[in-house]
Backbone as numpy.savetxt, mean C-alpha at the origin, in Angstrom:
# Nx Ny Nz CAx CAy CAz Cx Cy Cz
22.28 -1.22 20.19 22.30 0.39 20.03 21.04 0.85 20.22
20.76 1.85 21.04 19.41 2.34 21.21 19.27 3.75 20.80
18.15 4.41 20.16 17.89 5.59 19.67 17.06 6.19 20.69
17.48 7.39 21.20 16.53 8.10 22.10 15.56 9.00 21.48
15.62 9.39 20.29 14.69 10.20 19.45 14.97 9.92 18.03
14.03 10.40 17.15 14.06 10.13 15.79 15.16 10.79 15.31
15.76 10.40 14.22 16.88 10.93 13.52 16.54 12.08 12.54
17.37 12.95 12.46 17.13 14.04 11.61 17.86 13.87 10.26
16.88 13.92 9.15 17.46 13.35 7.81 18.41 14.41 7.13
19.38 14.06 6.48 20.19 14.83 5.77 19.42 15.57 4.59
19.67 16.68 4.24 18.99 17.39 3.07 19.13 16.73 1.84
20.15 16.01 1.64 20.34 15.38 0.41 19.41 14.46 -0.01
18.61 14.21 -1.05 17.54 13.30 -1.40 18.18 11.96 -1.26
19.38 11.84 -1.73 19.80 10.39 -1.83 20.73 10.03 -0.72
20.58 10.74 0.40 21.41 10.35 1.63 20.41 9.20 2.35
21.28 8.07 2.82 20.81 6.97 3.46 20.03 7.28 4.60
18.89 6.30 4.77 18.10 6.36 5.95 18.93 5.66 7.02
18.62 5.99 8.31 19.14 4.99 9.40 18.41 3.74 9.18
18.99 2.51 9.81 18.32 1.41 9.70 17.01 1.27 10.44
16.15 0.72 9.69 14.74 0.62 10.32 14.66 0.08 11.69
15.57 -0.74 12.01 15.64 -1.45 13.41 15.66 -0.51 14.63
16.26 0.72 14.15 16.55 1.80 15.26 15.15 2.71 15.44
14.01 2.42 14.99 12.99 3.11 15.18 12.46 3.04 16.63
11.88 3.98 17.01 11.39 4.14 18.50 10.31 3.28 18.79
10.25 2.75 20.14 9.20 2.09 20.59 8.01 2.94 20.94
8.21 4.14 21.32 7.29 5.27 21.78 7.68 6.52 21.22
6.84 7.02 20.13 5.61 6.36 19.54 6.22 5.21 18.60
5.41 4.24 18.47 5.93 2.95 17.94 6.19 3.23 16.46
7.52 2.89 16.01 7.90 2.91 14.78 8.44 4.40 14.32
8.43 5.29 15.00 9.04 6.58 14.41 10.29 6.55 14.35
10.97 6.72 13.19 12.26 6.47 12.94 13.10 7.80 12.60
12.57 8.81 11.82 13.32 9.91 11.37 12.33 11.01 11.11
12.90 12.17 10.99 12.24 13.40 10.79 12.87 14.10 9.80
12.19 14.85 8.69 12.83 15.76 7.95 12.79 15.14 6.44
13.79 15.74 5.58 13.87 15.23 4.35 12.91 15.83 3.36
12.64 14.97 2.22 11.69 15.60 1.24 10.96 14.25 0.67
10.07 14.52 -0.23 9.27 13.40 -1.00 9.76 13.21 -2.26
11.04 13.46 -2.58 11.53 13.29 -3.91 11.44 11.84 -4.30
11.49 11.31 -5.57 11.34 9.83 -5.96 12.54 9.04 -5.24
13.60 9.65 -5.28 14.86 8.79 -4.82 14.66 8.44 -3.47
14.22 9.51 -2.58 14.10 9.35 -1.11 12.91 8.49 -0.88
11.79 8.46 -1.61 10.78 7.69 -1.26 10.96 6.20 -1.58
11.73 6.06 -2.75 12.17 4.58 -3.05 13.20 3.93 -2.14
14.11 4.95 -1.64 14.97 4.49 -0.62 14.29 4.11 0.61
13.30 4.73 0.91 12.63 4.62 2.21 11.95 3.33 2.20
11.05 3.12 1.07 10.37 1.85 1.09 11.33 0.48 1.02
12.35 0.80 0.18 13.16 -0.42 0.12 13.92 -0.64 1.52
13.86 0.15 2.37 14.31 -0.21 3.72 13.21 -0.40 4.81
11.96 -0.64 4.33 11.05 -1.03 5.10 10.32 0.23 6.00
10.53 1.33 5.29 9.91 2.67 5.98 9.13 3.40 5.09
8.17 4.17 5.76 7.20 4.92 4.94 6.90 6.16 5.64
6.55 7.21 4.77 6.11 8.50 5.37 4.82 8.52 5.84
4.56 9.23 6.99 3.16 9.28 7.40 3.06 10.60 8.33
2.45 11.64 7.94 2.45 12.83 8.70 1.17 13.55 8.29
0.71 14.55 8.99 -0.43 15.32 8.91 0.08 16.76 8.39
-0.93 17.52 7.64 -0.73 18.79 7.39 -0.15 19.68 8.47
0.93 20.39 8.30 1.46 21.23 9.29 2.48 20.51 10.22
2.62 19.42 9.87 3.73 18.54 10.63 5.00 18.46 9.78
6.12 18.25 10.35 7.32 18.00 9.50 7.13 16.47 9.01
8.00 16.20 7.87 7.88 14.89 7.51 8.40 13.93 8.44
7.36 12.85 8.67 7.81 11.90 9.66 8.00 10.56 8.96
8.78 9.82 9.50 9.25 8.49 8.59 9.00 7.37 9.58
8.35 6.14 9.33 7.97 5.19 10.50 8.36 3.80 9.91
8.79 2.94 10.86 8.78 1.50 10.63 8.36 0.80 11.85
6.95 0.55 11.78 6.28 0.01 13.13 6.72 -1.50 13.50
6.63 -1.98 14.71 6.94 -3.33 15.16 5.66 -3.72 15.94
4.87 -4.61 15.55 5.00 -5.48 14.47 4.40 -4.94 13.20
4.58 -5.34 12.05 4.15 -4.91 10.75 2.76 -5.75 10.37
1.90 -4.92 9.77 0.84 -5.70 9.36 0.91 -6.02 7.93
0.63 -7.27 7.40 0.84 -7.64 6.12 -0.21 -8.54 5.76
-0.11 -8.75 4.33 -1.00 -9.81 3.82 -0.31 -10.74 3.01
-0.66 -12.02 3.18 -0.08 -13.03 2.21 -0.81 -12.85 1.00
-0.35 -12.72 -0.12 -1.11 -12.64 -1.46 -2.22 -13.77 -1.64
-1.87 -14.82 -1.25 -2.70 -16.02 -1.43 -3.64 -16.16 -0.26
-3.62 -15.19 0.64 -4.44 -15.30 2.02 -5.52 -14.27 2.17
-5.82 -13.39 1.28 -6.79 -12.37 1.53 -8.24 -13.15 1.46
-8.97 -12.69 2.52 -10.17 -13.53 2.93 -11.61 -12.66 2.66
-12.31 -13.22 1.76 -13.64 -12.57 1.40 -14.73 -13.57 1.92
-15.61 -13.06 2.71 -16.58 -13.80 3.38 -17.43 -14.60 2.31
-18.02 -15.82 2.72 -18.88 -16.74 1.81 -20.09 -15.68 1.24
-20.55 -14.93 2.12 -21.85 -14.14 1.66 -21.38 -13.10 0.62
-20.21 -12.47 0.81 -19.86 -11.39 0.04 -19.41 -12.13 -1.25
-18.68 -13.17 -1.36 -18.42 -13.92 -2.57 -19.78 -14.37 -3.39
-20.92 -14.68 -2.68 -22.03 -15.10 -3.27 -22.63 -13.86 -4.03
-22.45 -12.49 -3.35 -22.93 -11.24 -4.02 -22.14 -10.99 -5.23
-20.87 -11.43 -5.36 -20.06 -11.01 -6.40 -20.28 -11.93 -7.67
-20.91 -13.00 -7.37 -21.25 -13.92 -8.74 -22.14 -13.27 -9.79
-22.77 -12.23 -9.27 -23.75 -11.49 -10.42 -23.26 -10.12 -10.35
-22.01 -9.91 -10.09 -21.66 -8.30 -10.14 -21.11 -7.99 -11.48
-21.53 -6.84 -11.97 -21.05 -6.30 -13.30 -19.85 -5.35 -13.04
-19.17 -5.27 -11.93 -17.98 -4.48 -11.62 -16.84 -4.94 -12.50
-16.07 -4.08 -13.07 -14.91 -4.50 -13.63 -13.73 -3.69 -12.94
-12.49 -4.41 -13.11 -11.29 -4.08 -12.25 -10.23 -3.69 -13.33
-9.58 -2.66 -13.15 -8.26 -2.35 -13.96 -7.16 -1.77 -13.18
-6.13 -1.62 -13.64 -4.89 -1.05 -12.98 -4.28 0.10 -13.64
-4.06 1.11 -13.06 -3.16 2.26 -13.35 -3.90 3.01 -14.55
-5.28 3.12 -14.37 -5.97 3.97 -15.36 -6.66 5.30 -14.80
-6.54 5.27 -13.31 -6.96 6.41 -12.62 -6.27 6.66 -11.48
-5.02 6.55 -11.39 -4.21 6.62 -10.31 -4.42 7.91 -9.39
-4.40 9.15 -10.15 -4.48 10.26 -9.28 -5.92 10.53 -8.59
-6.88 9.83 -9.51 -8.38 10.05 -8.93 -8.35 9.17 -7.65
-7.81 7.94 -7.63 -7.84 6.99 -6.42 -7.17 7.62 -5.30
-5.98 8.26 -5.49 -5.42 8.96 -4.47 -6.27 10.21 -3.93
-6.90 10.89 -4.93 -7.79 11.96 -4.47 -9.03 11.48 -3.49
-9.60 10.49 -3.95 -10.61 9.87 -3.32 -10.33 9.38 -1.95
-9.16 8.71 -1.80 -8.60 8.11 -0.65 -8.43 9.36 0.38
-7.89 10.39 -0.12 -7.53 11.54 0.70 -8.92 12.14 1.34
-9.89 12.02 0.58 -11.33 12.69 0.95 -12.16 11.58 1.71
-11.65 10.41 1.85 -12.63 9.41 2.41 -12.60 9.60 4.02
-13.72 9.71 4.81 -13.49 9.73 6.22 -12.91 8.49 6.81
-12.22 8.67 7.93 -11.60 7.48 8.73 -11.96 7.52 10.02
-12.57 6.54 10.65 -12.91 6.48 12.01 -11.89 6.84 13.00
-12.09 8.02 13.90 -11.15 8.20 14.75 -10.11 9.22 14.19
-10.15 9.71 12.96 -9.16 10.39 12.51 -9.65 11.71 11.86
-9.11 12.83 12.13 -9.56 14.14 11.68 -8.59 14.51 10.65
-9.01 14.78 9.27 -8.09 15.10 8.26 -7.50 13.98 7.63
-6.45 14.24 6.85 -5.82 13.18 6.08 -4.33 13.46 6.10
-3.68 12.23 5.95 -2.19 12.37 5.77 -1.66 12.46 4.30
-2.87 12.23 3.47 -2.37 12.44 1.96 -2.60 13.92 1.62
-1.44 14.74 1.79 -1.58 16.14 1.71 -1.37 16.35 0.11
-1.27 17.64 -0.22 -1.11 17.92 -1.67 0.28 17.58 -1.91
1.34 17.80 -0.97 2.79 17.37 -1.33 2.81 15.82 -1.69
2.16 15.11 -0.82 2.07 13.66 -0.89 1.41 13.28 -2.19
0.22 13.89 -2.54 -0.35 13.43 -3.76 0.64 13.85 -5.01
1.25 15.02 -4.97 2.26 15.28 -6.01 3.27 14.23 -6.15
3.94 13.99 -5.13 4.78 13.07 -4.85 4.60 11.56 -5.63
3.48 11.11 -5.25 3.02 9.64 -5.48 2.60 9.62 -7.03
2.00 10.65 -7.48 1.71 10.99 -8.95 2.85 10.87 -9.80
4.03 11.24 -9.33 5.40 11.36 -9.84 5.80 10.01 -9.98
5.92 9.11 -8.78 6.27 7.76 -8.68 5.54 6.96 -9.69
4.12 7.42 -9.72 3.28 6.56 -10.68 3.78 6.91 -12.17
4.14 8.01 -12.48 4.69 8.48 -13.78 6.14 7.59 -14.09
6.70 7.59 -13.09 8.01 6.64 -13.17 7.81 5.24 -13.32
6.68 4.79 -12.98 6.45 3.22 -12.93 6.53 2.63 -11.70
6.58 3.24 -10.65 6.65 2.63 -9.36 5.55 2.50 -8.44
4.77 3.67 -8.57 3.33 3.68 -7.90 2.20 3.03 -8.72
1.36 2.46 -8.19 0.28 1.82 -8.86 -1.15 1.78 -8.26
-2.18 1.84 -8.90 -3.41 1.74 -8.46 -4.20 0.56 -9.01
-5.16 0.08 -8.24 -6.05 -0.73 -8.87 -7.44 -0.39 -8.58
-8.35 -0.15 -9.61 -9.46 0.44 -9.56 -10.67 -0.24 -9.87
-11.77 -0.21 -9.35 -13.02 -0.88 -9.51 -14.06 0.05 -9.95
-14.79 -0.35 -11.10 -15.63 0.46 -11.87 -16.92 -0.22 -11.99
-17.91 0.39 -11.76 -19.37 0.04 -12.03 -19.75 0.95 -13.24
-19.87 0.27 -14.42 -19.98 0.91 -15.65 -18.59 1.78 -15.74
-18.66 3.19 -15.93 -17.52 3.73 -15.84 -17.29 4.77 -14.62
-18.09 4.42 -13.59 -17.99 5.01 -12.24 -17.03 4.34 -11.30
-16.03 5.16 -10.85 -15.04 4.45 -9.88 -15.88 4.31 -8.56
-15.80 3.07 -7.99 -16.44 2.66 -6.84 -15.70 1.93 -5.79
-14.28 1.78 -6.08 -13.35 1.47 -5.23 -11.86 1.37 -5.63
-10.94 1.36 -4.84 -9.63 1.41 -5.35 -8.66 1.33 -4.30
-7.33 0.90 -4.59 -6.32 0.92 -3.69 -4.94 1.36 -4.35
-4.03 1.96 -3.71 -2.86 2.32 -4.46 -1.53 1.95 -3.53
-0.42 1.87 -4.05 0.82 1.70 -3.32 1.81 1.69 -4.17
3.23 1.29 -3.52 4.42 1.37 -4.29 4.89 -0.06 -4.47
5.47 -0.23 -5.64 5.97 -1.58 -6.02 7.63 -1.38 -6.20
8.26 -2.13 -5.52 9.80 -2.38 -5.85 10.04 -3.82 -6.06
10.93 -4.20 -6.97 11.01 -5.57 -7.00 9.71 -6.23 -7.08
9.69 -7.38 -6.19 8.38 -8.13 -6.02 7.77 -7.79 -4.78
7.92 -6.67 -4.28 7.22 -6.38 -3.07 6.15 -5.09 -3.24
5.04 -5.17 -2.82 4.11 -4.29 -2.83 3.83 -3.59 -1.49
4.03 -2.24 -1.42 3.66 -1.50 -0.15 2.49 -0.89 -0.30
1.21 -1.44 0.23 0.12 -0.76 0.13 0.04 0.59 0.95
-0.57 1.67 0.32 -0.71 2.87 1.18 -2.15 3.22 1.47
-3.12 3.11 0.63 -4.44 3.39 1.05 -5.46 2.87 0.09
-6.68 2.64 0.52 -7.64 2.32 -0.27 -8.97 2.98 0.24
-10.08 2.79 -0.80 -11.38 3.44 -0.33 -12.43 2.56 -0.94
-13.73 2.92 -0.38 -15.00 2.27 -1.09 -15.95 3.27 -1.43
-16.07 3.52 -2.65 -17.33 4.52 -2.89 -18.57 3.63 -2.81
-18.56 2.61 -2.85 -19.96 1.75 -2.66 -19.48 0.34 -1.88
-20.24 -0.09 -1.14 -20.08 -1.14 -0.21 -19.24 -2.17 -0.89
-18.10 -2.70 -0.33 -17.25 -3.68 -0.88 -16.30 -3.42 -1.85
-16.42 -1.96 -2.24 -15.44 -1.58 -3.32 -13.76 -1.77 -3.06
-13.58 -1.34 -1.72 -12.18 -1.63 -1.38 -11.74 -2.99 -1.17
-12.67 -3.92 -0.77 -12.52 -5.26 -0.64 -12.05 -5.90 -2.21
-13.01 -5.64 -2.94 -12.80 -6.03 -4.47 -11.20 -5.59 -4.77
-11.04 -4.37 -4.72 -9.65 -3.83 -5.20 -8.61 -4.66 -4.61
-8.65 -4.87 -3.21 -7.65 -5.37 -2.45 -7.49 -6.86 -2.91
-8.57 -7.68 -2.98 -8.77 -9.01 -3.42 -8.21 -9.17 -4.77
-8.37 -8.26 -5.68 -8.04 -8.49 -7.04 -6.51 -8.16 -7.16
-6.07 -7.31 -6.44 -4.67 -6.88 -6.43 -3.73 -8.06 -5.82
-4.40 -8.69 -4.75 -3.57 -9.86 -4.06 -3.62 -10.92 -4.96
-4.77 -11.32 -5.58 -4.82 -12.60 -6.44 -3.88 -12.39 -7.65
-3.89 -11.38 -8.31 -2.95 -10.83 -9.37 -1.61 -11.10 -9.00
-1.22 -10.36 -7.81 0.24 -10.45 -7.36 0.58 -12.02 -7.24
-0.31 -12.70 -6.48 0.05 -14.04 -6.23 0.34 -15.05 -7.55
-0.45 -14.59 -8.46 -0.06 -15.18 -9.73 1.09 -14.67 -10.46
1.65 -13.55 -10.08 3.06 -12.95 -10.51 3.97 -13.65 -9.86
3.81 -14.18 -8.53 4.97 -14.64 -7.70 5.28 -13.64 -6.69
4.54 -12.79 -6.33 4.79 -11.63 -5.35 4.03 -12.12 -4.11
4.87 -12.46 -3.00 4.08 -13.08 -1.90 3.45 -12.29 -0.83
4.06 -11.02 -0.85 3.52 -10.08 0.28 3.00 -8.81 -0.21
2.04 -8.26 0.60 1.50 -6.93 0.40 1.72 -6.34 1.94
2.47 -5.29 1.93 2.77 -4.41 3.29 1.17 -3.66 3.61
0.75 -3.91 4.70 -0.45 -3.04 4.97 -0.14 -2.12 6.27
1.16 -1.97 6.50 1.63 -1.01 7.48 1.11 -1.30 9.05
0.06 -0.72 9.46 -0.29 -0.72 10.92 -1.67 -1.49 11.04
-1.89 -1.97 12.15 -3.14 -2.71 12.40 -4.52 -1.85 12.24
-5.39 -2.58 11.72 -6.57 -2.15 11.29 -7.63 -3.22 11.37
-8.61 -3.19 12.17 -9.61 -4.26 12.34 -10.17 -4.74 10.98
-10.57 -3.81 9.99 -11.04 -4.19 8.74 -10.19 -5.14 7.94
-8.89 -4.73 8.13 -7.80 -5.53 7.40 -7.59 -6.84 8.16
-7.59 -6.80 9.44 -7.61 -8.12 10.09 -8.69 -9.02 9.73
-9.92 -8.63 9.65 -10.99 -9.46 9.13 -10.85 -9.93 7.90
-10.04 -9.37 6.93 -9.75 -9.84 5.66 -8.55 -10.80 5.54
-7.76 -10.94 6.75 -6.75 -12.04 6.62 -5.49 -11.32 6.88
-5.45 -10.02 7.22 -4.16 -9.62 7.40 -3.53 -10.10 8.80
-2.23 -10.13 8.89 -1.53 -10.67 10.05 -0.45 -9.85 10.48
0.10 -10.22 11.71 1.20 -9.28 12.21 2.44 -9.88 11.97
3.50 -9.30 11.55 4.76 -9.93 11.28 5.78 -8.88 11.97
6.59 -9.68 12.95 7.52 -9.06 13.68 8.34 -8.14 12.88
8.81 -6.95 13.28 9.45 -6.11 12.23 10.74 -6.69 11.64
11.39 -7.48 12.48 12.73 -8.18 11.94 12.40 -9.08 10.75
11.32 -9.78 10.93 10.92 -10.83 9.88 10.57 -9.88 8.67
9.61 -8.89 8.95 9.21 -8.14 7.72 10.38 -7.64 7.05
11.38 -6.90 7.71 12.50 -6.37 6.99 13.23 -7.28 6.36
13.49 -8.52 7.09 14.28 -9.55 6.16 13.64 -9.86 4.73
12.30 -10.16 4.93 11.58 -10.53 3.80 11.45 -9.56 2.72
11.08 -8.34 3.16 10.84 -7.23 2.39 12.14 -6.85 1.50
13.37 -6.87 2.28 14.58 -6.43 1.76 14.90 -7.54 0.60
14.61 -8.71 0.81 14.75 -9.74 -0.08 14.01 -9.57 -1.31
12.75 -9.21 -1.18 11.80 -9.11 -2.33 12.14 -7.84 -3.18
12.47 -6.85 -2.59 12.74 -5.62 -3.28 13.90 -5.74 -4.36
14.80 -6.67 -3.93 16.15 -6.90 -4.84 15.91 -7.80 -5.94
14.57 -8.49 -5.90 14.27 -9.39 -7.01 13.87 -8.60 -8.33
14.30 -9.13 -9.38 13.96 -8.25 -10.76 12.44 -8.29 -11.08
11.96 -7.28 -11.38 10.46 -7.23 -11.83 10.49 -5.93 -12.81
9.47 -6.21 -13.53 9.18 -5.16 -14.60 8.72 -3.73 -14.03
9.27 -2.63 -14.48 8.88 -1.30 -14.01 8.15 -0.60 -15.09
6.94 0.03 -14.62 6.27 0.60 -15.67 4.73 0.31 -15.38
3.87 0.87 -16.31 2.47 0.77 -16.15 1.83 -0.62 -16.02
0.98 -0.79 -15.11 0.48 -2.38 -15.01 -0.86 -2.43 -15.84
-1.19 -1.67 -16.71 -2.47 -1.54 -17.28 -2.63 -2.75 -18.25
-1.70 -2.96 -19.14 -1.75 -4.04 -20.01 -1.39 -5.36 -19.23
-0.61 -5.43 -18.50 -0.28 -6.66 -17.70 -1.44 -7.04 -16.85
-2.04 -6.23 -16.22 -3.06 -6.66 -15.39 -4.39 -7.01 -15.99
-4.61 -6.16 -17.16 -5.84 -6.56 -18.00 -6.98 -5.91 -17.22
-8.30 -6.46 -17.82 -9.39 -6.11 -17.11 -10.30 -7.27 -16.64
-10.41 -7.24 -15.27 -11.08 -8.41 -14.79 -12.39 -8.05 -14.46
-13.19 -9.06 -14.27 -14.71 -8.88 -13.79 -14.50 -9.43 -12.09
-15.28 -8.52 -11.51 -15.26 -8.87 -9.95 -15.85 -10.24 -9.66
-16.72 -10.88 -10.76 -17.16 -12.05 -10.38 -16.18 -13.19 -10.35
-14.91 -12.92 -10.95 -14.01 -14.01 -10.83 -13.39 -14.23 -9.35
-13.69 -13.09 -8.46 -13.22 -13.24 -6.98 -14.36 -14.22 -6.12
-15.56 -14.36 -6.99 -16.47 -15.26 -6.15 -16.18 -16.57 -5.83
-15.15 -17.24 -6.55 -14.55 -18.44 -6.08 -13.33 -18.43 -5.11
-13.51 -19.21 -4.20 -12.17 -19.01 -3.22 -10.87 -19.46 -3.89
-9.71 -18.95 -3.36 -8.63 -19.41 -3.88 -8.28 -20.89 -3.62
-7.69 -21.60 -4.47 -7.50 -22.93 -4.29 -5.93 -23.18 -4.32
-5.37 -24.09 -3.47 -3.92 -24.24 -3.35 -3.47 -24.95 -4.56
């Protein structure tokens, strides 16, 4: 079955999405238009391997590109030079203590070749609500009490869907991503969705996964039982220096 254009979503927030396999090839991954950013709609989207991505003034656009960019949680790469720098780092890493701030800084961060941001006011409000409900999480990097890096995304079952990250200081986003990955690996969560290709992510170990493989794995992981709620206590407070040593099998 082929799809000649994006699907128009039903107004009901709990209406099902079309299968992600029917997304367009051009533009790559565009699946549907419309709907809303209610928690039930967003959770249904992510559980089906779909995410929203649109700019201010556009309708809501929903995507599932092929291939998908992912990290294996045991495979995030930090260069030897950067790990040496971390040995004496005083940075501390926490989770879910500054979610709204991480989103705001991500929205303001300049992106090469990109004018403006997809993190609109409506998106910010929607993900803060998902955070309140225990499904959206942030990992934050602090120098003393100044936020210098962070990442946020959505967790369903044992699958983490990354949305955006930022560096307020050189290496801040690397530390946030690496700490998230190492923690999730310890929890038995194997994948982080990174959505679309990015040279910076590729250098850190991201890989392409054919959409069919990604959907199969993600759909299995979202069905696995996992605790819903704040990660602050479970994550604890980590020192960036613990990332100085490479992961061992």
